[in-house]
Short mmCIF file of C-alpha atoms in Angstrom, two decimals:
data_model
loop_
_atom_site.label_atom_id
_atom_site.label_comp_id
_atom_site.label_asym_id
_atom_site.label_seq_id
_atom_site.Cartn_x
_atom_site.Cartn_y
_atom_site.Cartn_z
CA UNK Y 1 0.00 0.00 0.00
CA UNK Y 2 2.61 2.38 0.88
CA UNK Y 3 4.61 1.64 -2.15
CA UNK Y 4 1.28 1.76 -4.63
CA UNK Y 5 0.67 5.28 -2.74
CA UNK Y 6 4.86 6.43 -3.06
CA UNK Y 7 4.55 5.66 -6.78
CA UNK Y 8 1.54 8.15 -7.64
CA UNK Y 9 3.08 10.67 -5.42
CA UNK Y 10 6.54 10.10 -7.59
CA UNK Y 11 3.90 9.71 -10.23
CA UNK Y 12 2.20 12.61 -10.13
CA UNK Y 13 4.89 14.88 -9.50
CA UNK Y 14 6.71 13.96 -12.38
CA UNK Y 15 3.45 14.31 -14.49
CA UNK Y 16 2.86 17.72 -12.96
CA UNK Y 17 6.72 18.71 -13.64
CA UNK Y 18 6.69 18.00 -16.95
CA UNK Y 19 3.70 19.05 -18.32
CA UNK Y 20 5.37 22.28 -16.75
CA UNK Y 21 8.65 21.05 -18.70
CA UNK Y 22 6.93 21.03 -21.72
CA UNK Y 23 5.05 24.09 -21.71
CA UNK Y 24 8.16 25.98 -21.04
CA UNK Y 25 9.78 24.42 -23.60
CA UNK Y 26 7.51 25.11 -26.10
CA UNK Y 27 7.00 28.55 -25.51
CA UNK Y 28 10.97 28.70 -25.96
CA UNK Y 29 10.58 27.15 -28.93
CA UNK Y 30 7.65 29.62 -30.18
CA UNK Y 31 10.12 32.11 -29.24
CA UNK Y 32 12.80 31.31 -31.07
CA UNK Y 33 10.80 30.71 -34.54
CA UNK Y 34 9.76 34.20 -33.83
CA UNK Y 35 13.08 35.49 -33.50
CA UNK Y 36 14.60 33.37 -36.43
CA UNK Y 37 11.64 34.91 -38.21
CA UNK Y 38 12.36 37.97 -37.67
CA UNK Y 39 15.76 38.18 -38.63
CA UNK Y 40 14.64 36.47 -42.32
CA UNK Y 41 12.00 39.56 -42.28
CA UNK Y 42 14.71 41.75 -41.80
CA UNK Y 43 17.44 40.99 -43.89
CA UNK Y 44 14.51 40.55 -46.74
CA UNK Y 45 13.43 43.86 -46.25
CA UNK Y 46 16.84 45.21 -46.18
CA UNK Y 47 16.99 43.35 -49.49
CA UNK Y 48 14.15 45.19 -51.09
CA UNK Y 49 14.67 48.66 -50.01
CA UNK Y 50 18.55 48.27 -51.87
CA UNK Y 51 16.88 46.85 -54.66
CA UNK Y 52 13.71 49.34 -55.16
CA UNK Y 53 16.40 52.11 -54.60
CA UNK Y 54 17.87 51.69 -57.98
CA UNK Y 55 14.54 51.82 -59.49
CA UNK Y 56 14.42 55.09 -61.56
CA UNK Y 57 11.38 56.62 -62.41
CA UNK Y 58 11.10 58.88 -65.48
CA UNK Y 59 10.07 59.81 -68.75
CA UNK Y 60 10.60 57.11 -71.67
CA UNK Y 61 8.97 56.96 -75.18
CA UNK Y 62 6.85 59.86 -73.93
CA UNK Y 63 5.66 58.03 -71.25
CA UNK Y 64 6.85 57.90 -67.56
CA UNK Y 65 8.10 54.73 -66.59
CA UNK Y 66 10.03 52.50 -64.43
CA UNK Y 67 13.86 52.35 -65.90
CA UNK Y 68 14.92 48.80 -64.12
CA UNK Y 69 18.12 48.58 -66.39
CA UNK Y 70 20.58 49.17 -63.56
CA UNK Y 71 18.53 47.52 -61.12
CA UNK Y 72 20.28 44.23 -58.81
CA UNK Y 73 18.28 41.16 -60.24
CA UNK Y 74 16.15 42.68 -62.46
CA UNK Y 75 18.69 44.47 -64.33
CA UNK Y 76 21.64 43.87 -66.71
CA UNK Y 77 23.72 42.94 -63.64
CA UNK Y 78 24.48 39.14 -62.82
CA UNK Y 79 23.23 38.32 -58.99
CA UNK Y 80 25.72 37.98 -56.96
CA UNK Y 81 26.59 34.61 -55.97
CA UNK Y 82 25.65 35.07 -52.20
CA UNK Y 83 22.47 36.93 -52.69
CA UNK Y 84 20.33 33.99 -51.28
CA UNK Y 85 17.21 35.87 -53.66
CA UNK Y 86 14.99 32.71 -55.23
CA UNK Y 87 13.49 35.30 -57.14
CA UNK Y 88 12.38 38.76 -57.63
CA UNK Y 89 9.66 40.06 -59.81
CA UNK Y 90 8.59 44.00 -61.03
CA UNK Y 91 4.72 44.32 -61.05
CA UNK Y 92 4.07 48.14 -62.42
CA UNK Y 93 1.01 49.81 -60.73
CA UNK Y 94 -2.29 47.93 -62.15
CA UNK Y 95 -0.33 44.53 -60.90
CA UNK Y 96 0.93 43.32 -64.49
CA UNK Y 97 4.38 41.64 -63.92
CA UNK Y 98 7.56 43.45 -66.33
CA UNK Y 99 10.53 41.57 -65.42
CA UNK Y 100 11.80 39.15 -63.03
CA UNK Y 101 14.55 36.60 -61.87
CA UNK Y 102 14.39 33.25 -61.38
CA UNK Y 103 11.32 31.19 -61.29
CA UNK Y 104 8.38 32.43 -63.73
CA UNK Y 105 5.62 34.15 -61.73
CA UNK Y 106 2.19 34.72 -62.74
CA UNK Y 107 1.16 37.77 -65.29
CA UNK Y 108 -1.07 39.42 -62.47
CA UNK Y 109 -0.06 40.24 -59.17
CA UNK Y 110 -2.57 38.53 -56.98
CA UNK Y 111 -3.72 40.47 -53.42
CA UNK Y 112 -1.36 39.15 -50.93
CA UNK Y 113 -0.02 39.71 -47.22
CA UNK Y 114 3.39 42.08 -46.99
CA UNK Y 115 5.12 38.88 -45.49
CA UNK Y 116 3.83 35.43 -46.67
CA UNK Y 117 5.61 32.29 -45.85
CA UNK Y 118 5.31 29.75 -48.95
CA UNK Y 119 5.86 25.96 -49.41
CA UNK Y 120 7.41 25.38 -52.78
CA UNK Y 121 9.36 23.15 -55.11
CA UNK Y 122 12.80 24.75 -55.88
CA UNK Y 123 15.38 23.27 -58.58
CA UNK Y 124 18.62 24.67 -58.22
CA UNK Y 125 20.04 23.51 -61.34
CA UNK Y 126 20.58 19.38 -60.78
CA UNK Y 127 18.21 16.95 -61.64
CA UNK Y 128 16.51 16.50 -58.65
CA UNK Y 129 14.53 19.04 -57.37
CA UNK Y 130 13.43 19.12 -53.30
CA UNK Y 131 10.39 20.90 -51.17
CA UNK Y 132 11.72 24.16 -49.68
CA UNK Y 133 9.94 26.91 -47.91
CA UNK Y 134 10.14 30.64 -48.71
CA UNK Y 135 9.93 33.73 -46.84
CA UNK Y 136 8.05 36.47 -49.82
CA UNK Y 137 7.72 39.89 -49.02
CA UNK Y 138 5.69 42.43 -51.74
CA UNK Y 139 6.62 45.56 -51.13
CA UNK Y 140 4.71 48.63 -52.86
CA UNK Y 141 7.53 51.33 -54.37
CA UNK Y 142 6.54 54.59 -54.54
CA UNK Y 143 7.87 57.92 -56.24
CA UNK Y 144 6.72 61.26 -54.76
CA UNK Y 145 3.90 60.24 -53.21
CA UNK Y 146 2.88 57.81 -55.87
CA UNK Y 147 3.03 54.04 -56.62
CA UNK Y 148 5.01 53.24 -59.26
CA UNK Y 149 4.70 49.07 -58.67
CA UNK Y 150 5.07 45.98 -56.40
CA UNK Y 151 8.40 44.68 -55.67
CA UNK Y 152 8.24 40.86 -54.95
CA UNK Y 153 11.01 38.64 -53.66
CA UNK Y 154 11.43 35.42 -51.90
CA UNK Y 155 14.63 33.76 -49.94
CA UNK Y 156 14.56 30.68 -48.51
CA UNK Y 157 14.27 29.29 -45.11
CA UNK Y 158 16.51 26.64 -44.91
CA UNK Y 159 19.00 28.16 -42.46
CA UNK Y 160 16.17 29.40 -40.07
CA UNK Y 161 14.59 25.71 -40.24
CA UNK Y 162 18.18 23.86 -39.33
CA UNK Y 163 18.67 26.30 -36.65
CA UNK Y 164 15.21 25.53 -35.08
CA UNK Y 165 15.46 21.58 -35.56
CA UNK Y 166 18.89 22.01 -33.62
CA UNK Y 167 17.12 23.72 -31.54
CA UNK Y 168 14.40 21.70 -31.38
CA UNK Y 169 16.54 18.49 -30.39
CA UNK Y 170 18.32 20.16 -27.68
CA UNK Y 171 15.21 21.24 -25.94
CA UNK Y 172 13.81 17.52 -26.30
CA UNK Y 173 16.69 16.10 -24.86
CA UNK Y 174 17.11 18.53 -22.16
CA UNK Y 175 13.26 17.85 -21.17
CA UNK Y 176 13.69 13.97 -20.92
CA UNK Y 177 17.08 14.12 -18.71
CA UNK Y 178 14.98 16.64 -16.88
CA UNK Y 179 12.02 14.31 -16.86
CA UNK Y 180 14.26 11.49 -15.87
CA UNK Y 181 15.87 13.79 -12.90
CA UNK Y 182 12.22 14.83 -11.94
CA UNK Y 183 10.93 11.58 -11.11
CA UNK Y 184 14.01 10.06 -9.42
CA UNK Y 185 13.28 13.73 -7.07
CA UNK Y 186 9.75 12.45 -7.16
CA UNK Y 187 10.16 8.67 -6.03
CA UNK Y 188 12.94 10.32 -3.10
CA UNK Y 189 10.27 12.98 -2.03
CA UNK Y 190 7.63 10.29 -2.11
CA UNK Y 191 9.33 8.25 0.24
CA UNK Y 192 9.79 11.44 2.64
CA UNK Y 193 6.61 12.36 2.54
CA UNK Y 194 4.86 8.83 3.21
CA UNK Y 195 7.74 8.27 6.80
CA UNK Y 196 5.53 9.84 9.09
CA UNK Y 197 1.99 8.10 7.47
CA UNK Y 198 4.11 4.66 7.50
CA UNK Y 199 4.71 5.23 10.78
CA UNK Y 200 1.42 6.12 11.99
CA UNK Y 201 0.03 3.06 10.21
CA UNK Y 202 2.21 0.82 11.80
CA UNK Y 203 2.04 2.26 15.33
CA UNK Y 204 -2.26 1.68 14.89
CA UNK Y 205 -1.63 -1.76 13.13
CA UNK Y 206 0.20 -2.44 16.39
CA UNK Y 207 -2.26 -1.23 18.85
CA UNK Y 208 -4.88 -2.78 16.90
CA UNK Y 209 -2.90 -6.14 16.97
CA UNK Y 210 -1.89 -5.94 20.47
CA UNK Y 211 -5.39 -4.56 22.03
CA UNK Y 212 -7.17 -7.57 20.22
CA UNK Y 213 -4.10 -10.20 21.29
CA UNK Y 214 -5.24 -8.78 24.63
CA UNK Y 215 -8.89 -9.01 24.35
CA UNK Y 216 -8.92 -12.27 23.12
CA UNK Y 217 -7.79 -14.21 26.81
CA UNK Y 218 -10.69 -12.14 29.18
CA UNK Y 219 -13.20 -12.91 26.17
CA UNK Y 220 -12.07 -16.84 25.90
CA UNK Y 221 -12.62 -16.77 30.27
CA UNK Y 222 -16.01 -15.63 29.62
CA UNK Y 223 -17.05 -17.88 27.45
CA UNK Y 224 -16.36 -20.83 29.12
CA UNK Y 225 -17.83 -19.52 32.36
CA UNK Y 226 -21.23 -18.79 30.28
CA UNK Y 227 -20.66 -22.76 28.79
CA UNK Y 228 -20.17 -23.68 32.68
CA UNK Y 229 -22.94 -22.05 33.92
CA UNK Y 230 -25.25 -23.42 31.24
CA UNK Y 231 -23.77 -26.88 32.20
CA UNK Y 232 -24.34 -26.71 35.73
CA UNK Y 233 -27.34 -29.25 36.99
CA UNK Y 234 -30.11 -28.10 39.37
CA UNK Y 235 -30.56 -24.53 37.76
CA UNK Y 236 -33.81 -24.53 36.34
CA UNK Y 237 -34.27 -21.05 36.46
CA UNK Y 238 -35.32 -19.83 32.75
CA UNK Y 239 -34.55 -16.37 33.00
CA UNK Y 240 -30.73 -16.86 33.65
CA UNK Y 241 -30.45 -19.60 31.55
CA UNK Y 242 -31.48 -17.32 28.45
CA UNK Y 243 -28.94 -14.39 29.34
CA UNK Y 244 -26.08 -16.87 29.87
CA UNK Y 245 -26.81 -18.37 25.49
CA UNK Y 246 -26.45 -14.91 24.88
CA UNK Y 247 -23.56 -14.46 27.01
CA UNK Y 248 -21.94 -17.37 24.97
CA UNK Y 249 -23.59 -16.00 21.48
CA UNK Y 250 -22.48 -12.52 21.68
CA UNK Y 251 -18.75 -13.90 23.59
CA UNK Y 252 -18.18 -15.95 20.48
CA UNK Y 253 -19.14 -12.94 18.01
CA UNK Y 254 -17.05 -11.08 19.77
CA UNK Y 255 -14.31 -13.53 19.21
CA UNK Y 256 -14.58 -14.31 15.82
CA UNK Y 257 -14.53 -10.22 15.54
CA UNK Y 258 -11.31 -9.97 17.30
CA UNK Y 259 -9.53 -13.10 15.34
CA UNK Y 260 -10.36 -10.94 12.10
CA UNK Y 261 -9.42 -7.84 13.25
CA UNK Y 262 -5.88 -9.68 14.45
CA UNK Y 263 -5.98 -11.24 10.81
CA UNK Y 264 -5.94 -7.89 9.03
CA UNK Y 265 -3.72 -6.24 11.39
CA UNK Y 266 -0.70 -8.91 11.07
CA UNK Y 267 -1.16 -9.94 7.47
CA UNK Y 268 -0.42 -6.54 6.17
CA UNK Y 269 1.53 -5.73 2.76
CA UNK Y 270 3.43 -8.78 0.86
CA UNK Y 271 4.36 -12.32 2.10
CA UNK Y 272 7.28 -13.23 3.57
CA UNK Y 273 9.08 -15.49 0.32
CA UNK Y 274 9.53 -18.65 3.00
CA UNK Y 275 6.07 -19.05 3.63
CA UNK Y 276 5.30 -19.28 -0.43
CA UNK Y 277 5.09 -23.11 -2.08
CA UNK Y 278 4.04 -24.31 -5.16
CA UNK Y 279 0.80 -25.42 -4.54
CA UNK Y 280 -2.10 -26.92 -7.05
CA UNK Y 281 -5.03 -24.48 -7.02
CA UNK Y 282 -7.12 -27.49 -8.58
CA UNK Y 283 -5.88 -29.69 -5.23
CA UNK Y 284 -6.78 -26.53 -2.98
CA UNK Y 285 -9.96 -26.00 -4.45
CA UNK Y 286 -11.10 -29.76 -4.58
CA UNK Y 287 -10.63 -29.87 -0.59
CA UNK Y 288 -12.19 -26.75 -0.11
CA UNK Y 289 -15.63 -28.25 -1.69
CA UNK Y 290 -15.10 -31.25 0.10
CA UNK Y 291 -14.64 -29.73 3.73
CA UNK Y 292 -17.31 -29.79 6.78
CA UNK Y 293 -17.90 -25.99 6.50
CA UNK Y 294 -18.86 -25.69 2.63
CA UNK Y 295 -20.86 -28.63 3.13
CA UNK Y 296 -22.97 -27.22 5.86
CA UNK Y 297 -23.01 -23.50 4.36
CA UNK Y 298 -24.08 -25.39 1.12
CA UNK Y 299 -26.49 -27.68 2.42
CA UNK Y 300 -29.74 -26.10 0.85
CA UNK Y 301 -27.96 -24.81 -2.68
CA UNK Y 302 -27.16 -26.26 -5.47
CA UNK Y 303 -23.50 -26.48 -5.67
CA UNK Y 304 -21.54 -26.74 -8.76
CA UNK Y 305 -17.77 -27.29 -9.74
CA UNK Y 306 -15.84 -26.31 -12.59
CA UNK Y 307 -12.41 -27.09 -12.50
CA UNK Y 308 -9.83 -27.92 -14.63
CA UNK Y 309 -8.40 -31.29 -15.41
CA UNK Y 310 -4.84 -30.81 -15.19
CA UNK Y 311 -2.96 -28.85 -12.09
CA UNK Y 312 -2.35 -25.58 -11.86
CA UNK Y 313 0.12 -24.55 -9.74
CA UNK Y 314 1.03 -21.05 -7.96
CA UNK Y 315 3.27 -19.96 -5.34
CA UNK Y 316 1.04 -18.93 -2.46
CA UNK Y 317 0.23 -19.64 1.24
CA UNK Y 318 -2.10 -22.32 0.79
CA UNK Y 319 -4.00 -21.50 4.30
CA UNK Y 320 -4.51 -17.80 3.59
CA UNK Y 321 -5.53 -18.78 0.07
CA UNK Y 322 -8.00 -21.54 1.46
CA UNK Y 323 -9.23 -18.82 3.66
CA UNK Y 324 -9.77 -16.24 1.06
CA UNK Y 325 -12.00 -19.02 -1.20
CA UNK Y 326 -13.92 -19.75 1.60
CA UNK Y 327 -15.03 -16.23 2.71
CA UNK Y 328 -16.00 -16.02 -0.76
CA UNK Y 329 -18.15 -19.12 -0.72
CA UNK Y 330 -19.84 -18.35 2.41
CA UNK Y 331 -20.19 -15.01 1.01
CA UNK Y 332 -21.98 -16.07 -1.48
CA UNK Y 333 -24.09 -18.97 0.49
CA UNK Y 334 -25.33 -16.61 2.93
CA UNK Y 335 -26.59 -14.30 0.54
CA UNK Y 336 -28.30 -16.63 -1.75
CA UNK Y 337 -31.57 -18.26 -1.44
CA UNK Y 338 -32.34 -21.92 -0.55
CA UNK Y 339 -32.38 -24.05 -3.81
CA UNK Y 340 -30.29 -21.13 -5.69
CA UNK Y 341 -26.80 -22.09 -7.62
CA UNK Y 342 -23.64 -21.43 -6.14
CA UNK Y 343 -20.72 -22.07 -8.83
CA UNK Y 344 -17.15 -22.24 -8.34
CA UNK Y 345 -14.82 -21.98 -11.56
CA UNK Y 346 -11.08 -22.53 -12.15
CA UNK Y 347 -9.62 -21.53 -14.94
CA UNK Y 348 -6.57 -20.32 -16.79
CA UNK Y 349 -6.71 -16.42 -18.97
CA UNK Y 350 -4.34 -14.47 -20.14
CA UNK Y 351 -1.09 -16.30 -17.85
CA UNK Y 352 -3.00 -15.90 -15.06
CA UNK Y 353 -4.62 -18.38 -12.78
CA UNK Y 354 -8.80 -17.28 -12.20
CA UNK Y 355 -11.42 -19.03 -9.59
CA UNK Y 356 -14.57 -17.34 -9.86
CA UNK Y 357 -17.53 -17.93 -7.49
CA UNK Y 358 -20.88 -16.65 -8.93
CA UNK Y 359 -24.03 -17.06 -7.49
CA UNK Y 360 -27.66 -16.68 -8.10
CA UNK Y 361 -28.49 -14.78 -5.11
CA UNK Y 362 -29.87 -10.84 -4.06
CA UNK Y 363 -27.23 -9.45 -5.56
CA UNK Y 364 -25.26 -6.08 -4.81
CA UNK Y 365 -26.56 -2.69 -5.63
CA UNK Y 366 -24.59 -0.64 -8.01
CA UNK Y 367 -23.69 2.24 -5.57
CA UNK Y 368 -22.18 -0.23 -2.91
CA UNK Y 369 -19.60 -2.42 -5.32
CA UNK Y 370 -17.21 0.34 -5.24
CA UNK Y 371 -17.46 -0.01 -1.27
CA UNK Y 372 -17.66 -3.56 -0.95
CA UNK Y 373 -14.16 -4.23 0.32
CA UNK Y 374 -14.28 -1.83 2.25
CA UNK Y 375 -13.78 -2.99 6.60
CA UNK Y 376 -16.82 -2.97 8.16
CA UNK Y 377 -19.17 -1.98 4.80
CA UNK Y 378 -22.27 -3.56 4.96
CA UNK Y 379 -24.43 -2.90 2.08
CA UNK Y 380 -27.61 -3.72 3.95
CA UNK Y 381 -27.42 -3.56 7.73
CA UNK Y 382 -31.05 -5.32 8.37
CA UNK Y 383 -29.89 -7.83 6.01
CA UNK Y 384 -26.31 -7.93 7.34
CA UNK Y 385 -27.71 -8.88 10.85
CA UNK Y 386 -29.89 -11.72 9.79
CA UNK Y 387 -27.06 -13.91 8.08
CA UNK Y 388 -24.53 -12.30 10.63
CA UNK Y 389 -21.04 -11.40 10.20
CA UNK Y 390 -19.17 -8.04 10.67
CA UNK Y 391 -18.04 -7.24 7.24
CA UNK Y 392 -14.61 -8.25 7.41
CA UNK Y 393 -14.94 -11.75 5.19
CA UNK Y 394 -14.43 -9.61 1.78
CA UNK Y 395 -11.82 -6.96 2.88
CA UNK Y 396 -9.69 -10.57 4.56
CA UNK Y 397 -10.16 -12.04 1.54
CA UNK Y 398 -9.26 -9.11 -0.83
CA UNK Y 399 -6.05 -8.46 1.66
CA UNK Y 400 -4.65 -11.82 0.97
CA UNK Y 401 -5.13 -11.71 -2.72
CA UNK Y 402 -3.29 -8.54 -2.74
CA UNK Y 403 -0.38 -9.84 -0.73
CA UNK Y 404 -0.24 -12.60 -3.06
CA UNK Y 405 0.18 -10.15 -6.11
CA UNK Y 406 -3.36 -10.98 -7.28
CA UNK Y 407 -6.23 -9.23 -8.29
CA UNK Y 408 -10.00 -9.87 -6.39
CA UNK Y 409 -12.74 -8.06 -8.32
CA UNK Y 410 -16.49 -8.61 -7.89
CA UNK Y 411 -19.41 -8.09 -10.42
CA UNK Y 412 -23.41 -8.01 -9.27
CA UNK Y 413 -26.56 -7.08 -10.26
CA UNK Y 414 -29.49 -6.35 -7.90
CA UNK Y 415 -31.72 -9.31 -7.73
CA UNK Y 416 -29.73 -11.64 -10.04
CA UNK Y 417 -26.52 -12.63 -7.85
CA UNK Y 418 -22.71 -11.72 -8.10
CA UNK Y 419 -19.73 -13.24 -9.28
CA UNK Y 420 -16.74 -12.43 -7.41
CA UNK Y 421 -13.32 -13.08 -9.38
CA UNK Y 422 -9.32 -14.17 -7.97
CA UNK Y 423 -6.72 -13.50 -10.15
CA UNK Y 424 -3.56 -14.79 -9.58
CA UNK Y 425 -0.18 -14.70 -11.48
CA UNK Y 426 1.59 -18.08 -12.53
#
């Protein structure tokens, strides 16, 4: 128990850091792009104000005109070869494109953003040509006041994108060592945290083991004084008679309470690894149905069987394991009617070792099975006291499953009986 609850303390803490992790990373990360973005932006538009700065703007043929003939790109110049420009394009005024460089560009200059980032296919002169993205920025010129045309040019984002996937890989890495560190700090401050609950458990487990250790001897004198009394000749007298049954009915209630409540309190957490032997579940179960007590519980039922042929064998403690089958089957006798069908299954799934025990009987309601191995629960208290018992049979039997690595789980339906299931590893 401690261990389950150290584990989703270490669990949760390393959940909670690195969500934490993560978001911090990735708003680095969103950062960054930004930045790298901004720096393609800026060079670009560094780019374009050189370019549209050679742009002359005069009188040609009679008409005025953009004169691009000394103009980087678009010119009579070669590009230079560390330009990094895909392409640039001259749109005049009205949008229709008069020159470019590099890859051809539509006739009309379509509405678009001043900074657009674009996926395209680029061929740089090989036969192979690859998926690159762009950074494009169209940028109106203007000459006293008036536009003249649309500048357009591109450069790609290759060196931004390498940067950022470096980037990107340190940040992962540094979250999973971080990750890593975080839950080894979780497990550690886990195991801090649950000293003082451990200790506080075991100091009530204790008490609760010693106070019923030291019930048990006073209870067991007056008991058999109540059996001695009743055995005494010459009494006659009714009246005393009749409190001294109850005086042995309620002294042995008592002590089966106390011999469960010493059960739970010693046979806390896993077994020891000496008391463990291979033992043959099909063996167990067979003496189980064949014992004085499930006869007599099962006198009035129909009983059925279903076990396996061959064995099947598990390391437990057979007595605790006999013990947790037969609160089950009592369980499940008490609680069904006479002439109803009590069934006990053994069977292998999924490398596991099941018994089942289903029953025909009243059945659990809905809003008690998460309760139902619970000490103490009792799902009907007017019911409880009529078949007896203190509610202890289920939480026994689910504590020795657990300390025998298994799983005990329980399906019911009002009215149409329950079917309470052991699973234990091979």
């Amino acid at each position: 128990m401690f261990n389950r609850s150290r584990r989703n303390l270490a669990h949760w803490f390393t959940l909670s850091m690195g969500s934490i992790l993560v978001i911090f990373a990735g708003t680095l990360y969103y950062q960054e792009t930004l930045q790298q973005l901004g720096v393609i932006d800026s060079l670009l538009y560094k780019k374009a104000r050189i370019i549209a700065g050679n742009i002359q703007y005069k009188l040609y043929q009679g008409k005025k005109r953009a004169i691009l003939k000394n103009v980087p790109l678009l010119g009579n110049n070669p590009p230079s070869p560390d330009s990094e420009i895909i392409y640039a394009r001259w749109y005049d005024a009205e949008g229709k494109l008069k020159r470019f460089f590099g890859v051809p560009p539509q006739e009309q200059l379509s509405k678009t953003a001043e900074f657009q980032t674009i996926k395209t296919t680029y061929n740089s002169g090989s036969s192979t040509s690859k998926v690159i993205w762009l950074r494009q920025l169209t940028l109106p010129v203007q000459h006293q006041g008036k536009l003249i045309g649309y500048l357009q040019m591109a450069m790609p984002m290759t060196r931004a994108q390498e940067s950022l996937n470096r980037f990107l890989l340190l940040l992962i890495l540094t979250v999973l060592m971080a990750l890593a560190a975080t839950s080894l700090m979780g497990w550690f401050l886990g195991g801090l945290a649950m000293l003082p609950i451990r200790d506080s458990y075991e100091q009530l487990q204790r008490f609760t083991a010693n106070a019923s250790h030291e019930l048990r001897a006073p209870l067991a004198a007056i008991l058999s004084n109540a059996q001695v009394g009743l055995l005494a000749p010459g009494d006659q007298d009714a009246a005393k008679h009749l409190r001294l049954e109850k005086i042995v009915a309620v002294a042995k209630s008592m002590n089966t309470l106390i011999g469960n409540l010493l059960f739970l309190a010693r046979r806390v957490g896993c077994l020891a690894p000496e008391s463990l032997k291979q033992i043959d579940l099909s063996d167990l179960l067979k003496e189980l149905i064949e014992s004085q007590t499930t006869q007599t519980v099962a006198q009035h039922l129909n009983f059925n069987c279903d076990l396996l042929p061959q064995e099947i064998v598990v390391k437990a403690d057979p007595e605790l394991l006999y013990q947790a089958v037969m609160n089950l089957v009592s369980n499940a006798c008490k609680y069904t009617p006479a002439d109803g069908l009590v069934e006990l299954r053994l069977f292998i799934d999924c490398h596991r070792a099941v018994i089942q025990v289903e029953d025909s009987g009243i059945g659990i309601p809905a809003a008690d099975l998460p309760h139902i191995f619970e000490r103490f629960y009792q799902v009907d208290k007017q019911r409880q006291s009529s078949v007896g018992g203190f509610g202890l049979g289920l939480a026994i039997a689910q504590q020795i499953v657990l300390a025998h690595g298994g799983n005990l789980s329980v399906k019911s339906k009002l009215g149409q009986g329950s079917m309470f299931q052991i699973e234990l590893p091979l």
